[in-house]
Coordinates of C-alpha atoms and ligand atoms in Angstrom, one line a residue:
M1 CA 14.4 -29.2 6.0
T2 CA 12.6 -25.6 5.7
Q3 CA 10.0 -24.9 7.9
R4 CA 6.6 -25.0 6.7
H5 CA 3.7 -22.0 7.7
D6 CA 0.1 -23.4 7.9
N7 CA -3.4 -21.2 7.4
L8 CA -5.2 -19.7 10.7
I9 CA -8.5 -20.9 10.5
N10 CA -11.2 -20.8 13.4
G11 CA -8.3 -20.2 16.1
E12 CA -6.0 -23.5 14.2
W13 CA -3.3 -23.8 12.1
L14 CA -4.5 -25.8 9.1
A15 CA -1.8 -27.6 5.8
G16 CA -2.1 -26.0 2.7
T17 CA -3.4 -28.5 -0.3
G18 CA 0.7 -27.5 -1.2
Y19 CA 3.4 -25.0 0.2
A20 CA 5.3 -23.0 -2.1
P21 CA 8.4 -21.5 -1.1
N22 CA 9.6 -17.7 -0.5
L23 CA 12.3 -17.0 -1.7
N24 CA 14.5 -13.8 -0.5
P25 CA 15.1 -11.6 -3.7
S26 CA 18.6 -10.7 -2.7
N27 CA 20.2 -13.8 -3.2
L28 CA 17.9 -17.0 -4.6
A29 CA 19.5 -19.4 -3.0
D30 CA 17.6 -18.3 0.7
V31 CA 14.7 -19.6 0.7
I32 CA 12.3 -18.7 3.6
G33 CA 10.6 -20.8 4.2
E34 CA 7.6 -23.2 2.8
Y35 CA 4.1 -21.6 2.9
A36 CA 0.9 -23.2 2.8
Q37 CA -1.4 -23.2 -0.4
G38 CA -5.1 -22.8 0.5
D39 CA -7.9 -24.5 -1.8
A40 CA -11.2 -23.0 -2.1
A41 CA -12.9 -25.4 0.2
Q42 CA -10.5 -23.5 2.6
L43 CA -11.8 -20.6 1.8
D44 CA -15.0 -21.7 2.2
A45 CA -14.0 -23.0 6.1
A46 CA -12.7 -19.6 7.0
V47 CA -16.1 -17.0 6.1
R48 CA -17.9 -19.4 7.6
A49 CA -15.6 -19.0 10.8
A50 CA -16.2 -15.3 10.4
R51 CA -19.3 -15.8 10.3
A52 CA -19.8 -18.2 13.6
A53 CA -17.7 -15.5 15.3
F54 CA -19.4 -12.1 14.5
P55 CA -21.6 -11.9 16.3
A56 CA -20.0 -12.2 19.7
W57 CA -17.1 -10.2 18.4
A58 CA -19.6 -7.8 17.2
T59 CA -21.4 -6.6 20.2
S60 CA -17.9 -7.3 22.4
G61 CA -16.4 -5.5 25.2
I62 CA -15.0 -1.9 23.4
Q63 CA -12.2 -3.1 26.6
A64 CA -11.8 -6.4 25.2
R65 CA -11.0 -5.2 21.3
F66 CA -9.0 -2.5 22.9
D67 CA -7.1 -5.4 25.1
A68 CA -6.7 -7.1 22.2
L69 CA -5.4 -4.6 19.5
D70 CA -3.2 -3.1 21.8
K71 CA -1.2 -6.3 22.5
I72 CA -0.8 -6.6 18.7
G73 CA 0.7 -3.2 18.4
S74 CA 2.9 -3.4 21.5
E75 CA 4.4 -7.1 20.2
I76 CA 5.1 -5.8 16.9
L77 CA 6.6 -2.4 17.8
A78 CA 8.3 -4.7 20.3
R79 CA 9.8 -7.5 17.2
K80 CA 10.2 -4.7 15.1
E81 CA 13.5 -5.2 14.1
E82 CA 13.4 -9.0 13.9
L83 CA 10.1 -8.5 11.4
G84 CA 11.9 -5.5 9.8
T85 CA 14.5 -8.4 8.7
L86 CA 12.0 -11.1 7.4
L87 CA 10.3 -7.9 5.7
A88 CA 14.1 -7.4 4.0
R89 CA 14.7 -10.6 3.6
E90 CA 11.3 -11.7 1.2
E91 CA 10.6 -8.0 -0.7
G92 CA 13.8 -6.8 -0.9
K93 CA 12.9 -3.2 0.7
T94 CA 16.5 -2.3 3.0
R95 CA 16.3 -3.6 6.6
A96 CA 15.9 -0.5 7.6
E97 CA 12.8 0.7 5.7
G98 CA 11.6 -3.0 7.0
I99 CA 12.1 -2.1 11.0
G100 CA 10.4 1.7 9.8
E101 CA 7.1 -0.1 8.2
A102 CA 7.1 -2.7 11.3
A103 CA 7.5 0.1 13.3
R104 CA 4.3 1.5 11.0
A105 CA 1.8 -1.6 11.2
G106 CA 2.4 -0.9 15.7
A107 CA 1.8 2.5 15.8
I108 CA -1.0 1.5 13.6
F109 CA -2.9 -1.0 16.3
K110 CA -2.1 1.5 18.9
F111 CA -3.9 3.8 16.9
F112 CA -7.0 1.7 16.3
A113 CA -7.1 -0.1 19.7
G114 CA -7.2 3.6 20.9
E115 CA -10.0 3.9 18.0
C116 CA -12.1 1.5 20.0
L117 CA -12.7 3.9 22.7
R118 CA -13.7 6.9 20.9
G119 CA -16.5 4.7 19.0
A120 CA -19.1 8.4 18.5
G121 CA -22.8 8.7 17.4
E122 CA -25.3 11.3 17.2
T123 CA -27.6 12.5 19.0
L124 CA -30.5 14.8 17.0
P125 CA -34.1 16.2 17.5
S126 CA -36.3 15.2 15.0
V127 CA -38.8 17.7 13.2
R128 CA -41.2 16.1 14.6
P129 CA -41.9 17.4 17.9
G130 CA -41.2 14.4 21.2
I131 CA -39.5 12.2 19.3
G132 CA -35.6 12.1 19.4
V133 CA -33.0 10.2 16.8
E134 CA -29.5 8.4 17.6
I135 CA -26.9 7.9 15.3
T136 CA -24.8 4.6 15.6
R137 CA -22.0 3.4 14.1
E138 CA -22.2 -0.5 13.1
P139 CA -19.5 -3.8 11.9
V140 CA -19.9 -4.3 8.3
G141 CA -20.0 -7.6 9.0
V142 CA -17.2 -10.3 7.8
V143 CA -14.6 -8.4 5.5
G144 CA -12.4 -10.0 3.0
L145 CA -9.1 -8.2 2.7
I146 CA -6.8 -8.1 -0.2
T147 CA -3.4 -7.1 0.5
P148 CA -0.4 -6.7 -2.1
W149 CA 3.7 -7.4 -2.2
N150 CA 5.4 -3.8 -2.4
F151 CA 3.6 -3.2 1.8
P152 CA 3.9 -7.5 3.1
I153 CA 3.0 -6.1 6.7
A154 CA 1.5 -2.2 7.1
I155 CA -1.2 -2.8 4.4
P156 CA -2.4 -5.8 6.4
A157 CA -2.2 -4.4 9.6
W158 CA -3.8 -0.6 7.9
K159 CA -6.8 -3.4 7.0
I160 CA -7.2 -6.3 9.7
A161 CA -6.6 -3.2 13.0
P162 CA -9.9 -1.1 11.8
A163 CA -11.9 -3.9 11.0
L164 CA -11.6 -5.2 13.9
A165 CA -11.3 -2.2 15.9
Y166 CA -15.0 -1.4 14.4
G167 CA -15.7 -5.1 15.3
N168 CA -16.2 -7.1 12.2
C169 CA -14.7 -10.7 11.4
V170 CA -11.8 -11.0 9.0
V171 CA -10.2 -12.9 6.0
L172 CA -7.3 -12.3 4.8
K173 CA -5.1 -13.3 1.6
P174 CA -1.9 -11.9 1.3
A175 CA 0.1 -11.5 -1.6
D176 CA 1.4 -15.2 -2.4
L177 CA 5.0 -13.9 -3.9
V178 CA 5.2 -12.0 -0.3
P179 CA 3.4 -14.3 2.6
G180 CA 5.9 -14.1 5.5
C181 CA 5.2 -10.5 6.8
A182 CA 1.3 -12.1 6.6
W183 CA 2.0 -14.7 8.8
A184 CA 4.1 -13.6 11.4
L185 CA 1.2 -10.8 12.1
A186 CA -1.2 -13.5 12.1
E187 CA 0.7 -15.3 14.5
I188 CA 0.9 -12.2 16.9
I189 CA -3.0 -11.7 16.1
S190 CA -4.0 -15.8 16.8
R191 CA -2.1 -15.4 20.6
S192 CA -3.8 -11.8 21.2
G193 CA -7.2 -12.8 22.7
I194 CA -9.1 -12.2 20.2
P195 CA -11.6 -15.6 20.3
A196 CA -11.7 -17.6 17.4
G197 CA -13.2 -17.2 14.4
V198 CA -12.6 -13.0 14.2
F199 CA -9.4 -13.3 12.1
N200 CA -8.2 -16.0 9.3
L201 CA -5.5 -16.0 7.0
V202 CA -6.1 -18.0 4.1
M203 CA -2.8 -17.4 1.9
G204 CA -2.6 -19.0 -2.0
R205 CA -2.8 -17.5 -5.8
G206 CA -5.5 -14.6 -6.5
S207 CA -7.1 -16.2 -9.0
V208 CA -7.3 -19.4 -6.7
I209 CA -7.7 -17.9 -2.8
G210 CA -8.7 -14.1 -4.2
D211 CA -11.4 -15.2 -6.6
A212 CA -13.3 -17.3 -4.4
L213 CA -13.2 -14.3 -1.5
V214 CA -14.6 -11.3 -4.0
N215 CA -17.5 -13.8 -4.8
H216 CA -18.0 -15.6 -1.4
P217 CA -22.1 -15.0 -0.5
G218 CA -20.6 -14.7 3.4
I219 CA -18.7 -12.0 2.7
D220 CA -19.8 -8.5 3.5
A221 CA -17.5 -6.1 2.0
I222 CA -14.5 -6.4 0.2
S223 CA -10.8 -4.5 1.0
F224 CA -8.2 -4.6 -1.7
T225 CA -5.1 -3.5 -3.1
G226 CA -3.2 -3.7 -6.0
S227 CA -3.5 -3.3 -9.3
Q228 CA -6.2 -1.4 -11.9
G229 CA -6.6 -4.7 -13.9
V230 CA -7.5 -6.7 -10.5
G231 CA -8.8 -3.6 -9.3
A232 CA -11.3 -3.1 -11.5
R233 CA -12.6 -7.1 -11.8
I234 CA -13.5 -7.4 -8.3
A235 CA -14.7 -3.5 -8.4
A236 CA -17.0 -5.3 -10.8
A237 CA -17.5 -8.5 -9.1
C238 CA -18.5 -6.9 -5.5
A239 CA -21.2 -5.2 -7.8
Q240 CA -22.5 -7.9 -9.2
N241 CA -23.1 -9.2 -5.5
L242 CA -24.0 -6.3 -3.4
K243 CA -21.0 -6.0 -1.6
K244 CA -19.5 -2.7 -1.1
V245 CA -15.9 -2.7 -1.3
Q246 CA -12.4 -0.3 -1.5
L247 CA -10.4 0.0 -4.0
E248 CA -6.8 1.5 -3.6
M249 CA -4.2 1.2 -7.4
G250 CA -1.7 2.5 -8.6
G251 CA -0.1 5.3 -9.4
K252 CA 1.9 8.4 -11.8
N253 CA 2.7 10.9 -9.2
P254 CA 4.1 13.5 -10.5
Q255 CA 6.7 15.4 -9.0
V256 CA 7.1 19.1 -10.1
V257 CA 9.9 21.1 -9.8
L258 CA 9.9 25.1 -10.2
D259 CA 12.7 27.5 -11.2
D260 CA 12.2 28.6 -7.9
A261 CA 13.4 25.7 -5.5
D262 CA 15.9 25.0 -3.6
L263 CA 18.3 22.3 -5.8
A264 CA 19.8 20.7 -3.6
Q265 CA 16.0 19.8 -1.7
A266 CA 14.3 19.1 -4.6
V267 CA 17.2 16.5 -5.9
E268 CA 16.7 14.3 -2.4
L269 CA 13.4 14.0 -2.6
S270 CA 13.2 13.1 -6.3
V271 CA 16.0 11.0 -5.2
Q272 CA 14.0 10.2 -2.0
S273 CA 10.3 8.8 -3.2
A274 CA 11.4 7.9 -7.1
F275 CA 13.8 5.2 -6.3
Y276 CA 14.1 4.5 -2.3
S277 CA 11.5 1.3 -1.7
T278 CA 13.5 0.1 -5.5
G279 CA 10.9 2.6 -6.6
Q280 CA 8.1 0.0 -5.7
R281 CA 5.5 2.3 -3.8
C282 CA 2.1 3.3 -5.4
T283 CA 3.1 6.9 -4.4
A284 CA 6.3 6.7 -5.6
S285 CA 7.4 9.7 -8.0
S286 CA 7.6 8.6 -11.5
R287 CA 7.2 11.6 -13.5
L288 CA 9.9 14.6 -12.7
I289 CA 7.7 17.5 -14.5
V290 CA 10.6 20.4 -14.3
T291 CA 10.3 24.1 -15.2
E292 CA 12.6 24.7 -18.4
G293 CA 14.8 27.8 -15.9
I294 CA 16.6 24.6 -13.5
Y295 CA 15.6 21.7 -16.4
P296 CA 19.8 21.7 -17.3
K297 CA 20.7 21.9 -13.3
F298 CA 17.6 20.4 -12.3
V299 CA 19.1 16.8 -15.0
A300 CA 23.0 17.3 -14.1
A301 CA 22.9 17.6 -10.2
M302 CA 20.1 13.7 -10.7
Q303 CA 22.9 12.2 -12.3
E304 CA 25.2 13.7 -10.1
R305 CA 23.7 12.3 -7.4
M306 CA 22.4 9.2 -7.9
A307 CA 25.7 8.3 -9.5
K308 CA 26.7 7.4 -5.2
I309 CA 23.0 5.5 -5.2
R310 CA 23.8 1.8 -3.3
V311 CA 22.4 -1.1 -4.5
G312 CA 22.5 -3.8 -2.5
D313 CA 21.4 -6.9 -1.2
A314 CA 18.4 -5.5 1.4
L315 CA 19.9 -6.6 4.8
A316 CA 24.0 -5.6 4.2
Q317 CA 24.8 -2.6 5.9
G318 CA 25.4 0.7 3.2
T319 CA 22.5 -0.4 1.0
D320 CA 20.2 2.3 -0.3
I321 CA 18.3 0.4 -2.8
G322 CA 17.4 -3.3 -3.2
P323 CA 16.5 -5.8 -5.0
V324 CA 13.1 -5.6 -7.7
A325 CA 11.0 -7.7 -5.7
S326 CA 10.6 -11.0 -8.2
L327 CA 11.5 -11.4 -12.3
S328 CA 8.5 -10.3 -13.4
Q329 CA 8.9 -7.3 -11.5
L330 CA 12.2 -6.7 -13.0
E331 CA 11.5 -7.8 -16.4
Q332 CA 8.9 -5.7 -16.8
D333 CA 10.8 -2.8 -15.4
L334 CA 13.7 -3.7 -18.0
S335 CA 10.6 -3.3 -20.7
Y336 CA 10.2 -0.3 -20.0
I337 CA 13.7 0.8 -20.4
E338 CA 13.6 -0.9 -24.1
I339 CA 10.3 1.4 -24.4
G340 CA 12.0 4.3 -23.4
Q341 CA 14.2 5.1 -26.3
G342 CA 12.3 3.4 -28.6
E343 CA 10.4 6.6 -27.7
G344 CA 12.9 9.1 -28.9
A345 CA 13.1 9.2 -24.4
L346 CA 17.3 9.5 -23.1
L347 CA 17.7 8.0 -21.0
A348 CA 20.0 9.9 -18.6
A349 CA 21.1 7.3 -15.7
G350 CA 21.1 4.2 -14.8
G351 CA 18.2 2.0 -16.1
E352 CA 20.6 -2.5 -16.7
R353 CA 20.2 -5.3 -14.8
L354 CA 23.0 -6.0 -12.3
K355 CA 25.1 -8.8 -11.0
L356 CA 26.7 -8.5 -7.9
A357 CA 27.9 -11.7 -5.2
T358 CA 24.5 -12.7 -5.0
D359 CA 22.0 -13.8 -6.7
G360 CA 19.5 -11.6 -7.0
Y361 CA 17.2 -9.3 -8.8
Y362 CA 19.3 -6.0 -8.9
M363 CA 18.7 -3.3 -11.6
T364 CA 20.1 0.5 -11.3
P365 CA 17.4 2.8 -10.9
A366 CA 16.4 3.8 -14.5
L367 CA 16.2 8.2 -15.6
F368 CA 15.5 9.2 -18.4
S369 CA 14.9 13.3 -19.5
E370 CA 14.0 14.9 -23.0
S371 CA 10.4 12.6 -22.3
S372 CA 7.6 13.8 -23.2
Q373 CA 4.1 13.4 -21.6
D374 CA 2.5 11.4 -24.3
M375 CA 5.1 8.9 -24.2
R376 CA 4.1 4.7 -22.4
I377 CA 7.1 5.7 -19.3
N378 CA 5.0 8.9 -18.7
R379 CA 0.9 7.1 -19.1
E380 CA 1.7 3.6 -17.4
E381 CA 2.2 2.5 -13.7
I382 CA 5.6 1.2 -14.4
F383 CA 5.7 0.2 -10.1
G384 CA 10.1 0.1 -10.2
P385 CA 12.6 2.4 -9.9
V386 CA 12.3 4.0 -13.6
A387 CA 11.6 7.5 -13.3
S388 CA 11.4 10.3 -16.4
I389 CA 11.9 14.2 -16.5
I390 CA 9.5 15.6 -18.4
R391 CA 10.6 20.0 -19.4
V392 CA 7.9 22.8 -18.7
K393 CA 8.0 26.0 -19.9
D394 CA 6.5 27.4 -16.5
Y395 CA 3.9 26.2 -13.2
E396 CA 0.7 26.4 -15.7
A397 CA 2.2 23.5 -17.6
A398 CA 3.7 22.0 -14.5
L399 CA 0.5 21.3 -13.2
A400 CA -1.4 20.9 -16.3
C401 CA 0.8 18.1 -17.3
A402 CA 0.7 17.0 -13.4
N403 CA -2.8 16.4 -13.8
D404 CA -2.9 14.7 -17.2
T405 CA -2.9 11.2 -16.3
P406 CA -5.3 8.5 -15.4
F407 CA -4.3 8.7 -11.6
G408 CA -4.6 10.2 -8.4
L409 CA -2.6 9.3 -5.8
S410 CA -0.2 12.0 -5.0
A411 CA 1.2 14.4 -6.3
G412 CA 4.7 17.2 -5.3
I413 CA 5.8 20.0 -6.1
A414 CA 9.7 21.6 -4.8
T415 CA 9.5 25.9 -4.9
S416 CA 9.7 27.8 -2.3
S417 CA 6.9 30.2 -3.6
L418 CA 4.1 30.3 -1.2
K419 CA 1.6 32.2 -4.4
Y420 CA 2.5 28.0 -6.6
A421 CA 2.5 26.1 -3.6
T422 CA -0.7 26.9 -2.3
H423 CA -2.7 27.1 -5.8
F424 CA -1.4 23.7 -6.8
K425 CA -2.3 22.4 -3.1
R426 CA -5.9 23.6 -4.4
H427 CA -6.0 22.1 -8.1
S428 CA -4.2 18.9 -7.7
Q429 CA -6.3 16.4 -9.2
A430 CA -4.2 14.2 -6.6
G431 CA -5.7 12.2 -3.1
M432 CA -2.5 13.2 -1.2
V433 CA -0.4 16.5 -2.3
M434 CA 3.1 17.4 -1.0
V435 CA 5.2 20.9 -0.7
N436 CA 8.9 20.1 -0.4
L437 CA 8.2 16.8 0.8
P438 CA 8.9 13.5 -1.7
T439 CA 5.1 12.0 -2.6
A440 CA 5.8 9.1 -0.2
G441 CA 5.7 9.0 3.3
V442 CA 2.5 9.5 5.4
D443 CA 1.4 10.0 7.9
Y444 CA -0.2 6.8 9.8
H445 CA -3.7 8.7 11.6
V446 CA -4.9 10.4 8.8
P447 CA -6.4 8.9 6.0
F448 CA -4.4 7.8 2.9
G449 CA -6.1 7.9 -1.1
G450 CA -6.5 8.9 -4.0
R451 CA -8.7 10.2 -6.8
K452 CA -9.9 9.0 -10.3
G453 CA -8.2 5.9 -11.3
S454 CA -6.2 5.7 -8.3
S455 CA -8.9 4.8 -5.4
Y456 CA -12.8 3.8 -6.0
G457 CA -14.8 3.9 -2.4
P458 CA -14.1 5.1 1.4
R459 CA -10.5 6.4 2.2
E460 CA -8.2 4.2 4.4
Q461 CA -6.3 5.3 7.2
G462 CA -7.0 7.3 10.5
R463 CA -10.6 7.9 11.4
Y464 CA -12.1 8.1 7.6
A465 CA -11.0 4.3 8.1
Q466 CA -14.9 3.6 9.8
E467 CA -16.5 5.0 6.6
F468 CA -15.9 1.5 5.3
F469 CA -15.7 -0.5 8.1
T470 CA -18.4 0.6 9.2
T471 CA -22.6 0.4 8.7
V472 CA -24.7 4.0 9.9
K473 CA -27.7 3.1 11.8
T474 CA -30.3 5.7 12.0
A475 CA -32.8 5.4 15.1
Y476 CA -35.9 6.7 16.0
T477 CA -37.4 6.9 19.7
L478 CA -40.9 8.9 20.5
A479 CA -40.2 9.7 23.7
Ligands
NAP501 P1 -2.2 -7.1 -8.0 O1 -1.8 -8.0 -8.9 O2 -3.5 -6.8 -8.4 O3 -2.5 -7.9 -7.2 C1 -2.5 -7.2 -6.1 C2 -3.6 -8.9 -4.3 O4 -4.8 -8.9 -5.1 C3 -2.9 -9.3 -4.4 O5 -2.8 -10.2 -3.0 C4 -3.0 -10.9 -5.9 O6 -2.8 -12.6 -5.4 C5 -3.9 -10.7 -6.0 N1 -5.5 -11.2 -7.2 C6 -4.6 -11.3 -8.0 N2 -6.3 -11.6 -9.2 C7 -6.6 -11.6 -8.4 C8 -8.5 -11.7 -8.7 N3 -8.4 -12.8 -9.7 N4 -9.2 -11.8 -7.5 C9 -8.6 -11.5 -6.3 N5 -7.8 -11.3 -5.5 C10 -6.1 -11.9 -6.7 O7 -1.0 -6.6 -7.6 P2 0.1 -6.2 -6.7 O8 1.3 -6.6 -8.1 O9 0.4 -7.5 -5.8 O10 0.2 -4.8 -5.9 C11 1.2 -3.7 -7.3 C12 0.4 -3.3 -7.3 O11 -0.8 -2.6 -6.2 C13 1.0 -1.8 -8.1 O12 -0.4 -1.3 -8.9 C14 0.4 -0.7 -6.7 O13 0.5 1.0 -7.8 C15 -0.1 -1.0 -5.5 N6 -0.6 -0.6 -4.6 C16 -1.7 0.3 -4.4 C17 -1.4 1.0 -2.5 C18 -2.2 2.1 -2.8 O14 -2.6 2.2 -1.5 N7 -2.9 2.9 -3.7 C19 -0.5 0.4 -1.7 C20 0.3 -0.4 -3.0 C21 0.0 -0.6 -4.0 P3 -1.7 -13.1 -6.4 O15 -0.7 -11.9 -5.9 O16 -0.9 -13.6 -4.9 O17 -1.4 -13.8 -6.8

């Protein structure tokens, strides 16, 4: 009998109206557990509990908040191997990547524990004599957090930690596909000393729980990470209800490779950011934009490097790339192989479904060459281990191509030229720019986010998180 995992509402573990199995995408015979499916009534109870807990938590001492967040961070770090293994088992990234993500979640809680103590305001003179002006930050209220499946512990952590640190109460709805890490995190939070109702977990479908959360009158703000289509609908609903909203969405991130790049370095960082974590990162490079002098060598070196990539069970030693997270995502990835070939791109490597010892969603990472910027494979987010190479004449053409996208999350350049690196940093229309580094892989203490169709609202992470999770008050006092 598989273990059942309930929702956390007002400090109590409550059964769902049903349960859904959480399957290992490396081995579909492996059922990780059964996870509660909530309904609108449970969501309503969670929001009411958060509202009731808010006045006390908003004015609680900063020491109490520090202690709780620091304790959560310490436990995650102490259990990073166990949590990383659970993550790899339910999402399909390798165990090493899973442990790295769990460690990141722990570090995020530690960082925001410190933020509890660093809360600062400003005191300014008034333009009117004898009056003082104070500018302070206060919590927004009860925040609804909606998270995707590809970072099942880090993304919940980078929304929950700042929300709690700045004095908000939380209702989390994690992705239905991977509730295991969110549940484990909720269980740790439930023992951290924070009062009942401050943090609530309601699992279930986006169309049921997510929709009810976005439209609930007791919610003051929504922080969402996921696809552009769902994000746009959430933004419209929040505008209608005058809720604060923050959206982190997709990407079609360019990796420029110039003639003067170190070839081995350019290949390594392209492989890392296009295919590791099975290409299922919003910051993954899916367009490799290569100037014509290095193009033939780059294509050949990529093919040689990709032949060495080991696709396998996420928990097995030696696996470089685990399975795709779900059947629908696998079908989408494979459909883009057909679309690319139909558009006239050349399949230079991979792109096939793999049958391994266990029944899982395996495919070989795919690389197109001879592709052009107007093809669907270069305009639409695929969100799998599929990348394409676009040949361009020179740096100016590469920059124009890199910016020619409705997205703007991350962009990279491989070059030994300070002139081009500096120009690219200034003129790339992305929120995050990398020089001789993969487009994926960022620090936890600095802002994260993009431009254009990739992001909407204030940045996440680092001190910049306070823009979303606090509201500013300006107070005037007659001396
Ligand atoms: P998704 O389908 O948009 O789902 C994201 C979350 O929204 C899930 O929890 C989902 O619930 C929920 N949801 C679905 N319909 C909803 C509705 N009508 N109302 C409220 N919530 C709803 O995205 P995904 O497939 O999980 O994640 C992949 C996407 O996330 C990619 O586009 C990727 O680029 C993006 N992403 C962006 C970042 C970033 O920081 N920019 C980071 C990671 C991922 P259920 O799944 O449970 O139904």
